[in-house]
Each structure stands twice: as C-alpha cells, then as structure tokens.
CSV table of C-alpha atoms in Angstrom, one decimal:
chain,number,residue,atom,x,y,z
M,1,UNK,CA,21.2,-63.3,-55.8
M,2,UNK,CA,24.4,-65.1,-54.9
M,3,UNK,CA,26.1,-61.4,-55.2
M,4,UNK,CA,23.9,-60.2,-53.1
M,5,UNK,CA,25.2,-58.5,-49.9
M,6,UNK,CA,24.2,-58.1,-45.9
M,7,UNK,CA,22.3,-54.8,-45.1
M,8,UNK,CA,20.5,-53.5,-42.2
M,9,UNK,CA,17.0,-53.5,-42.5
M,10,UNK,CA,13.7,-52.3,-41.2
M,11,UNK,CA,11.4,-54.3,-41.7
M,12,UNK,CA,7.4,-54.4,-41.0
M,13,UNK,CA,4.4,-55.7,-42.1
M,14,UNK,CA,1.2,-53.5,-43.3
M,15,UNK,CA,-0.9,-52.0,-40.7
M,16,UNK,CA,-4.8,-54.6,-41.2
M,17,UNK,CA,-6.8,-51.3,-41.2
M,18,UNK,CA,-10.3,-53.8,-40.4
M,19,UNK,CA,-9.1,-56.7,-38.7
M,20,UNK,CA,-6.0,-58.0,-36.1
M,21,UNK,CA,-3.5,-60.4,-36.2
M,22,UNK,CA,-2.5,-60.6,-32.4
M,23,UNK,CA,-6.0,-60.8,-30.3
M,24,UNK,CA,-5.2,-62.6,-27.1
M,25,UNK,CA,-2.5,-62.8,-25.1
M,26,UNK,CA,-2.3,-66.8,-26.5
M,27,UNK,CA,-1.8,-64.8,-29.6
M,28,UNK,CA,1.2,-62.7,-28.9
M,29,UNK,CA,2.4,-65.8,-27.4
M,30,UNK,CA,2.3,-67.8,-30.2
M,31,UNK,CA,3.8,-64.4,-32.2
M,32,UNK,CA,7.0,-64.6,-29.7
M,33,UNK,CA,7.6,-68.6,-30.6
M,34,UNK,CA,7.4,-68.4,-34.3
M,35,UNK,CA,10.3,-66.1,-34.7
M,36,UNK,CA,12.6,-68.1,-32.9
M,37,UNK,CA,11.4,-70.9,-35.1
M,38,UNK,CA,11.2,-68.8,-38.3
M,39,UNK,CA,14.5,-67.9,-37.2
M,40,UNK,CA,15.8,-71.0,-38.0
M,41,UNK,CA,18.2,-71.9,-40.6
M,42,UNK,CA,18.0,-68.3,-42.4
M,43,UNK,CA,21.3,-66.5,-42.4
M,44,UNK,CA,19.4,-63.3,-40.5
M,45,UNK,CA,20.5,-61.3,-37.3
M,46,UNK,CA,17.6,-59.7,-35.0
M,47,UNK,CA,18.6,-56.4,-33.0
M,48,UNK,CA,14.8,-55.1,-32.3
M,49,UNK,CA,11.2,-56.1,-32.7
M,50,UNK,CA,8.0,-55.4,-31.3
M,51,UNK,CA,4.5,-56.9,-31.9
M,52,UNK,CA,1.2,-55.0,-32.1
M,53,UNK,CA,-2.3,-55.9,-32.3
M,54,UNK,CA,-2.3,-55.5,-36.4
M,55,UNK,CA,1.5,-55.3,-37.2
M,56,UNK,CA,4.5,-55.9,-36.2
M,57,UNK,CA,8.2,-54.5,-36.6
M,58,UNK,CA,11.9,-56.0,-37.0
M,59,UNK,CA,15.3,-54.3,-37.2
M,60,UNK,CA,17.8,-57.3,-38.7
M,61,UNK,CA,20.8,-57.7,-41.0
M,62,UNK,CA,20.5,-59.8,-43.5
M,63,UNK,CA,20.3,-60.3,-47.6
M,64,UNK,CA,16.8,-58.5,-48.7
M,65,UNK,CA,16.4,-61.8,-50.0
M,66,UNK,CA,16.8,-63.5,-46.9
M,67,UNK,CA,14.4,-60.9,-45.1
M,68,UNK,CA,11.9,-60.8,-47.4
M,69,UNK,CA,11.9,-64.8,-46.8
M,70,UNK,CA,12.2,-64.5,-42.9
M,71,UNK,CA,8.6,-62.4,-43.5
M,72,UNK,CA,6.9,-65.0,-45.4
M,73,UNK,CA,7.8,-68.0,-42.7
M,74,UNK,CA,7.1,-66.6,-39.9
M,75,UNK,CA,3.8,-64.9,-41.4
M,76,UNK,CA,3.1,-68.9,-42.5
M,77,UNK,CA,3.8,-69.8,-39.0
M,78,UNK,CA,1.5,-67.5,-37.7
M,79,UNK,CA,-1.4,-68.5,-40.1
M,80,UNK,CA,-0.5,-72.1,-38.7
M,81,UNK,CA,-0.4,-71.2,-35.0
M,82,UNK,CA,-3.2,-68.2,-34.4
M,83,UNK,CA,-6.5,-69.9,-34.5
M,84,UNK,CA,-8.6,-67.9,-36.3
M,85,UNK,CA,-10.8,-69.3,-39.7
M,86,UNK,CA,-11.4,-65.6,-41.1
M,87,UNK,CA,-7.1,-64.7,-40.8
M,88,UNK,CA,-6.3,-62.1,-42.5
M,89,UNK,CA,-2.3,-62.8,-42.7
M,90,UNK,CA,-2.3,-63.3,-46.2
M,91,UNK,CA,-2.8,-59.8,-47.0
M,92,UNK,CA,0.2,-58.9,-45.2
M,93,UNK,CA,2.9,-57.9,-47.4
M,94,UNK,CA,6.8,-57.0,-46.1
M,95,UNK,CA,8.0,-53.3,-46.4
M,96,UNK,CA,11.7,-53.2,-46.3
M,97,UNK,CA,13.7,-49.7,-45.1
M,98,UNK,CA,17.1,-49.7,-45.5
M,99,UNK,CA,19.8,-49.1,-42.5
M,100,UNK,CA,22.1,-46.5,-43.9
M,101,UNK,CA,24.3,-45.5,-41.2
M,102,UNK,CA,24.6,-45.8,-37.1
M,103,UNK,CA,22.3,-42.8,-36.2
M,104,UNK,CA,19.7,-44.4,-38.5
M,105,UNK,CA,19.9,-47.7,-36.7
M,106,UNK,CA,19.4,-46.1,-33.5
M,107,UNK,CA,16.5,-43.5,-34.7
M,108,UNK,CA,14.9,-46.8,-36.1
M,109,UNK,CA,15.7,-49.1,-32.5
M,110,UNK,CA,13.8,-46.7,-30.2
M,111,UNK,CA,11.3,-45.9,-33.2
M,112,UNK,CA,10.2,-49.9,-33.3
M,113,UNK,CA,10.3,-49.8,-29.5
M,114,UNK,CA,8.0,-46.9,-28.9
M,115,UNK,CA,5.3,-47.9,-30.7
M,116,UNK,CA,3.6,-49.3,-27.8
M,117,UNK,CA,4.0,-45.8,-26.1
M,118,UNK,CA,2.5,-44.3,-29.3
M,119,UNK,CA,-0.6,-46.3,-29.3
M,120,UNK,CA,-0.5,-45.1,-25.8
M,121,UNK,CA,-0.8,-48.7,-24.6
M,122,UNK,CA,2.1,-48.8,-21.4
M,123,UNK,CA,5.6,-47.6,-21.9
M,124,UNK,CA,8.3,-49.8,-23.8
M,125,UNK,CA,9.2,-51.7,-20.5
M,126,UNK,CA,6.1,-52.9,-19.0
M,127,UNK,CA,4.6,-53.6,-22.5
M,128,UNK,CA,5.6,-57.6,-22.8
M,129,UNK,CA,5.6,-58.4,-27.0
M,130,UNK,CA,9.0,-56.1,-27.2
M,131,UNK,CA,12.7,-56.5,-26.6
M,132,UNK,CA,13.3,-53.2,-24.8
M,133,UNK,CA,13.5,-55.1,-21.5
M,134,UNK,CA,16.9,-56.7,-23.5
M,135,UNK,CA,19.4,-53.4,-23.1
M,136,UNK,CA,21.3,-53.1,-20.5
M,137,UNK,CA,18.6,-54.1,-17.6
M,138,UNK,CA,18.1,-57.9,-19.1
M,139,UNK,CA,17.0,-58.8,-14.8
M,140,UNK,CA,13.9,-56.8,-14.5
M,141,UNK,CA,12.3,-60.4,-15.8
M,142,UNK,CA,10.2,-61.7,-13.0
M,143,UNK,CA,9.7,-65.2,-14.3
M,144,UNK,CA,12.7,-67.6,-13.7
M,145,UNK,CA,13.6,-69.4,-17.3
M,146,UNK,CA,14.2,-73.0,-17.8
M,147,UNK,CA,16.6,-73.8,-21.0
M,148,UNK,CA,15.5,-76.0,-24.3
M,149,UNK,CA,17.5,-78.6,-23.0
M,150,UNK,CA,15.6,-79.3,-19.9
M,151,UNK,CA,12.5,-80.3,-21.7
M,152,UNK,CA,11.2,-83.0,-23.2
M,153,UNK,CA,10.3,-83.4,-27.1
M,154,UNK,CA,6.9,-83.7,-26.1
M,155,UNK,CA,7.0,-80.5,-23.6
M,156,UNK,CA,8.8,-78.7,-26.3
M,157,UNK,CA,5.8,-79.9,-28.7
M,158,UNK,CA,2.9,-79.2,-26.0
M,159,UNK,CA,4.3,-75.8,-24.9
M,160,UNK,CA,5.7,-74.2,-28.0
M,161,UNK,CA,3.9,-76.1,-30.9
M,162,UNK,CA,6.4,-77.2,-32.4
M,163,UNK,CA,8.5,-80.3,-33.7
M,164,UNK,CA,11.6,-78.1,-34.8
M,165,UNK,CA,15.1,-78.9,-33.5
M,166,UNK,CA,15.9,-75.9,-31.3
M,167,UNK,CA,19.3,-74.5,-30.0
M,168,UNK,CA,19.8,-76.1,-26.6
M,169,UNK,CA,20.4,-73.1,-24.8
M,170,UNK,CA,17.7,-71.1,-25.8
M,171,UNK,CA,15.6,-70.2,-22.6
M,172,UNK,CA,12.0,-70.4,-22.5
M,173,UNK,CA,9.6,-68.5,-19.7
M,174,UNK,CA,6.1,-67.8,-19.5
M,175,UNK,CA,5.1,-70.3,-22.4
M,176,UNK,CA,7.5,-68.3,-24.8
M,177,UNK,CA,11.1,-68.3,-26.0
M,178,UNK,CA,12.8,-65.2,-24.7
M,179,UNK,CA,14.3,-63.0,-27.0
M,180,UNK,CA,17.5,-63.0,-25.3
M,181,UNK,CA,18.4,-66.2,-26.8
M,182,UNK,CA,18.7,-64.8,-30.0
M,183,UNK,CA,18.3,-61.4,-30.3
M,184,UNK,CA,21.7,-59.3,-30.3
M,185,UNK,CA,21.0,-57.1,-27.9
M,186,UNK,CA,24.7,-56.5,-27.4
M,187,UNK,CA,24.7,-54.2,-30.9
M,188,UNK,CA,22.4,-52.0,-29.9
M,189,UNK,CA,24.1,-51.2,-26.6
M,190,UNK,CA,26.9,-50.4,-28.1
M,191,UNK,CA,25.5,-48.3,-30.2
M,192,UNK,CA,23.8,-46.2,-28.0
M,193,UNK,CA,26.9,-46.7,-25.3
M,194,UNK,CA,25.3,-46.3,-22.2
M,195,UNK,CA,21.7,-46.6,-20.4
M,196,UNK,CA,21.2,-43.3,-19.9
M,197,UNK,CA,21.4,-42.4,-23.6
M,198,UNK,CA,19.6,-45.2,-24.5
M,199,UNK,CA,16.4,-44.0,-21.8
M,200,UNK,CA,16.9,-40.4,-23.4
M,201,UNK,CA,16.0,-41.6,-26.7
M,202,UNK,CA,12.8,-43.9,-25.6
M,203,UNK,CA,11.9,-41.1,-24.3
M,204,UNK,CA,12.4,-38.5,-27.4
M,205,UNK,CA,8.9,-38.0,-28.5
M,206,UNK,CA,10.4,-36.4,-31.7
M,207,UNK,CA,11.6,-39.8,-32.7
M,208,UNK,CA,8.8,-40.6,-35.0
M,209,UNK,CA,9.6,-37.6,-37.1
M,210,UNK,CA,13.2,-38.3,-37.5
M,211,UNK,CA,12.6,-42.0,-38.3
M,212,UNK,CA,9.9,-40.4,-41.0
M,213,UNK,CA,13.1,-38.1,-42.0
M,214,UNK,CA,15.2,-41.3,-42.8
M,215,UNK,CA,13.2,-43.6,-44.6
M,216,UNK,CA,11.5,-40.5,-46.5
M,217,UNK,CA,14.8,-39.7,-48.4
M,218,UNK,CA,14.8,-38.5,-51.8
M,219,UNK,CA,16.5,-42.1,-53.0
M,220,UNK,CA,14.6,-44.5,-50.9
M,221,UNK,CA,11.3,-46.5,-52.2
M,222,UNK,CA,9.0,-48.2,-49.4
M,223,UNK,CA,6.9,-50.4,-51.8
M,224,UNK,CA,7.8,-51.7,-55.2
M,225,UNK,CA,5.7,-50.1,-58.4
M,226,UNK,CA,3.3,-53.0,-58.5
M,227,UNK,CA,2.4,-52.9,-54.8
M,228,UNK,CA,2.3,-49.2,-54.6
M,229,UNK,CA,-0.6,-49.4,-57.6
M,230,UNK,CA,-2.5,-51.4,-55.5
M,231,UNK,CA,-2.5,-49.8,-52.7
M,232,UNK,CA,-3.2,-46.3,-54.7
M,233,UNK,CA,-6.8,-47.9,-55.7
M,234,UNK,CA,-8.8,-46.4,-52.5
M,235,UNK,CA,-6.7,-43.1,-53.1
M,236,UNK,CA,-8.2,-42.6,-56.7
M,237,UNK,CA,-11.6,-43.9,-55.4
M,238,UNK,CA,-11.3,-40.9,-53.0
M,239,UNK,CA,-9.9,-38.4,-55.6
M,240,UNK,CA,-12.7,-39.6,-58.0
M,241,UNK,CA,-10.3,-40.8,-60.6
M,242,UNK,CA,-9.3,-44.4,-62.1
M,243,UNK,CA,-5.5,-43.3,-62.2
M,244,UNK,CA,-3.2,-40.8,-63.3
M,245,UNK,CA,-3.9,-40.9,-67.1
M,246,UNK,CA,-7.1,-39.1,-65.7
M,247,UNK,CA,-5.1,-36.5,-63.8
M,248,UNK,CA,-4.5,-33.0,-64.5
M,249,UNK,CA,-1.6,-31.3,-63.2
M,250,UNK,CA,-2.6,-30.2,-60.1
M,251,UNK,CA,-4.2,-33.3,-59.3
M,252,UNK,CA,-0.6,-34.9,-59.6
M,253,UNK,CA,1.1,-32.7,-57.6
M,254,UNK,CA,-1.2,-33.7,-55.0
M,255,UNK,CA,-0.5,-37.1,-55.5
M,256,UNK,CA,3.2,-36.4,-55.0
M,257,UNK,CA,2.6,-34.9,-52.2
M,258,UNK,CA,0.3,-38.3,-51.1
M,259,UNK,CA,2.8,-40.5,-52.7
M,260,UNK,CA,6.0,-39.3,-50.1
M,261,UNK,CA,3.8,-38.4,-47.0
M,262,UNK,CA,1.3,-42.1,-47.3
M,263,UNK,CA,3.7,-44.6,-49.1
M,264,UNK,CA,6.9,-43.3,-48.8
M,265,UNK,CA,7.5,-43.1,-52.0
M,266,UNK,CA,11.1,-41.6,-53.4
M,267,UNK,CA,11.6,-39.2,-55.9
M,268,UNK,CA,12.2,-41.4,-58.7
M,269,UNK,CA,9.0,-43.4,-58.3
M,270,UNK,CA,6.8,-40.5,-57.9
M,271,UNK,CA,8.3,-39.3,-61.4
M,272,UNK,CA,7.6,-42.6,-62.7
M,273,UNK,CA,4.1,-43.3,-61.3
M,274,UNK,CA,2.8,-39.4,-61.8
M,275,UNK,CA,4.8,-38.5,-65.1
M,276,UNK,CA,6.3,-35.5,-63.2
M,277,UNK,CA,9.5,-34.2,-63.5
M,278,UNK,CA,12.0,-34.7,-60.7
M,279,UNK,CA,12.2,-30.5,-59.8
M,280,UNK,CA,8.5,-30.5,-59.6
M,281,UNK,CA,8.1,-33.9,-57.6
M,282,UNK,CA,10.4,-32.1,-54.9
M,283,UNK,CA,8.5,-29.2,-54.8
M,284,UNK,CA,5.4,-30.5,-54.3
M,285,UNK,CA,6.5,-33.7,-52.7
M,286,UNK,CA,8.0,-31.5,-49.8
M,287,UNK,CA,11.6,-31.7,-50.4
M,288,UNK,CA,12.3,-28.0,-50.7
C-alpha cells in the first residue's frame, strides 16, 4: 500500500432502499460535524459533497486506501452520533469511481451537487447539507460564524459532540462546522473558471447521463466481485434463478445488460461473473 498513489475519487455510500440515515434536521447536523472530524488526521482532500436522506456523496483526492478508511470513520461516527437503536449504517458499503481527467471532475462536481434538484427537493443553493453555496458566492450565508478558537472545550463538546482537537480556525454556524474550513472549494473554481459556467452546468439536466457515461466505461468496476454477488441475490430471486450456472445464454446476456446499466459493472467483470466473451458482453452490455 505504501506505493500506492493519490487519485481523484467519487465516492458514495449505497442508496438504504427501506430505511434513512439522515431523518431530522439534528441528523444532517450531526452528518455536517462528523466529516470535519472524520477528516481528521487522514491524508484526504474534499472538493464536493452532499448529504441525502439515505446516502450521501464525496468528490476527494486521496489513496483508495485512505478513502475507503475516510468512509468507514465517518460512517462509525455517524452510528455514534444519530440516535437511532434500529441504524441501519452498517450495511452501508463505499463505492469508489475513479477521477480520470478535468471534464470528469467537473461532470461528477455538479452531478454530486444536483442530486437535491433530482429528488426534486429545492435547488443546489437553498438545499443546506451541500457545498454548492462554496463556489464563487461563499456570502449568500445568513448566519454570522464564530471560529473554533472562540469556544470553550466544553462548548466545543456540548455543540459539536465531540472531544477531538480541532483546527483553530475552523468556523462553526448554525450548530455545524462549515464546509469552507476545509473543503477546497478553490479547485473546483478553477476548474469551471467562472460563475457563469459553473451555473450553466447546475443547471445541465443532461448531467446525470454524462456522469453515467463516465463511470460506465468499458475499464471501470463500481463494486468488487464479492460485493457485486451479493448484491446480485434479489436479481436471481427475480429472474427465478440461484446464479449463473443456472443461466442459459440469453439469460446472461440479460444479465450483462443488468450488470452495466444496475452495478456498473465493466467489461471485464461481466465476462468474469457471466462467462461471456468480451465481443458479446459489449453487445449486449450496450457498448456498440
């Protein structure tokens, strides 16, 4: 792991098909404090996020190592924080997209950030559990912060539940650490260069498609072979099968087809998991 190297990364948690992580606005607040505090002493850089009711999204840099561990503390944290004795966080399991060049970073910025609008909740701005607010128009806050440093251990304790050592300057508002203090929001503007492109995007209601393009490739895997298994069990419940060895071939073309469109699936895992061959596995998976 030591060779490892820094990537870009989207990463998000399974959508909780029968339950939610985030019910009450005490919730969400307790979502925003935990990754500040999850945040702390990992070797990661935030650029995006956004919190939903039953999952949540990140684009970061970091070591997949490093990001897959960023996941499990601040899921841990939440499990700690969000009151709740039938929590369903430990189901949650971390899907990691790769960053592969600047147009895919921006596709995947406003992607994260529109999923509010999606779910046809408010737009990226109003909605509160987001860092759109962060690009270029950081002083449409109405609350006025206070920083770390102002408060008292046992403020910091009463307001943020926590006994971690945080960075003095880190501003807090509204019972949460704002993402300003250490999201870098300063990447992403220059990326998109100015606010008009930037508002042209959010409001690019092709963007899920394109994001679906990019993390869709022929050469990029969603969920590991174990993990994809799993979740294939309500698939082959529906199909009437126990698994593949059951299949015929048409019934495995359909599940390339599944495989790509449902899991994300590349290629070379839906000719490992199916036992089709890779010409077939594009055909039917959608790639020509």
């Amino acid at each position: 792991m030591e060779n490892e190297s820094r990537k870009y990364w989207h990463l998000c948690s399974d959508e909780l098909p029968d339950n939610l992580i985030f019910k009450t606005v005490e919730d969400f607040r307790q979502g925003m404090n935990s990754i500040p505090i999850a945040l702390q002493g990992m070797n990661i850089m935030i650029f995006c996020f956004t919190l939903m009711n039953n999952h949540f999204h990140f684009l970061l840099s970091g070591k997949k190592a490093e990001a897959i561990r960023f996941f499990c503390k601040l899921k841990s944290r939440l499990g700690k924080c969000i009151q709740n004795t039938s929590h369903p966080l430990r189901r949650l399991k971390p899907v990691l997209v790769e960053i592969t060049s600047p147009e895919m970073f921006k596709t995947e910025v406003v992607y994260i950030l529109r999923n509010c609008l999606k779910a046809r909740i408010c737009d990226p701005y109003t909605y509160p559990w987001n860092t759109c607010r962060l690009y270029f128009h950081r002083n449409i806050f109405d609350a006025k912060p206070y920083r770390i440093e102002e408060m008292s251990r046992k403020q910091i304790k009463s307001d943020l539940s926590t006994w971690v050592d945080l960075p003095s300057e880190y501003l807090v508002a509204n019972g949460y650490i704002l993402p300003e203090s250490y999201v870098n929001y300063r990447k992403v503007e220059e990326l998109f260069a100015s606010p008009v492109e930037f508002f042209w995007q959010l409001s690019n209601w092709k963007v899920e498609q394109e994001s679906a393009r990019y993390e869709m490739s022929e050469n990029r895997a969603m969920y590991d072979d174990t993990t994809l298994m799993e979740k294939l069990n309500k698939d082959f419940e529906y199909y009437g099968v126990k698994g593949f060895d059951e299949m015929d071939a048409t019934m495995r073309r359909i599940f390339a087809r599944l495989l790509r469109n449902k899991y994300g699936s590349d290629v070379k895992q839906i000719c490992r998991i199916c036992g089709l061959d890779s010409e077939t596995v594009k055909r039917f998976g959608g790639w020509k």
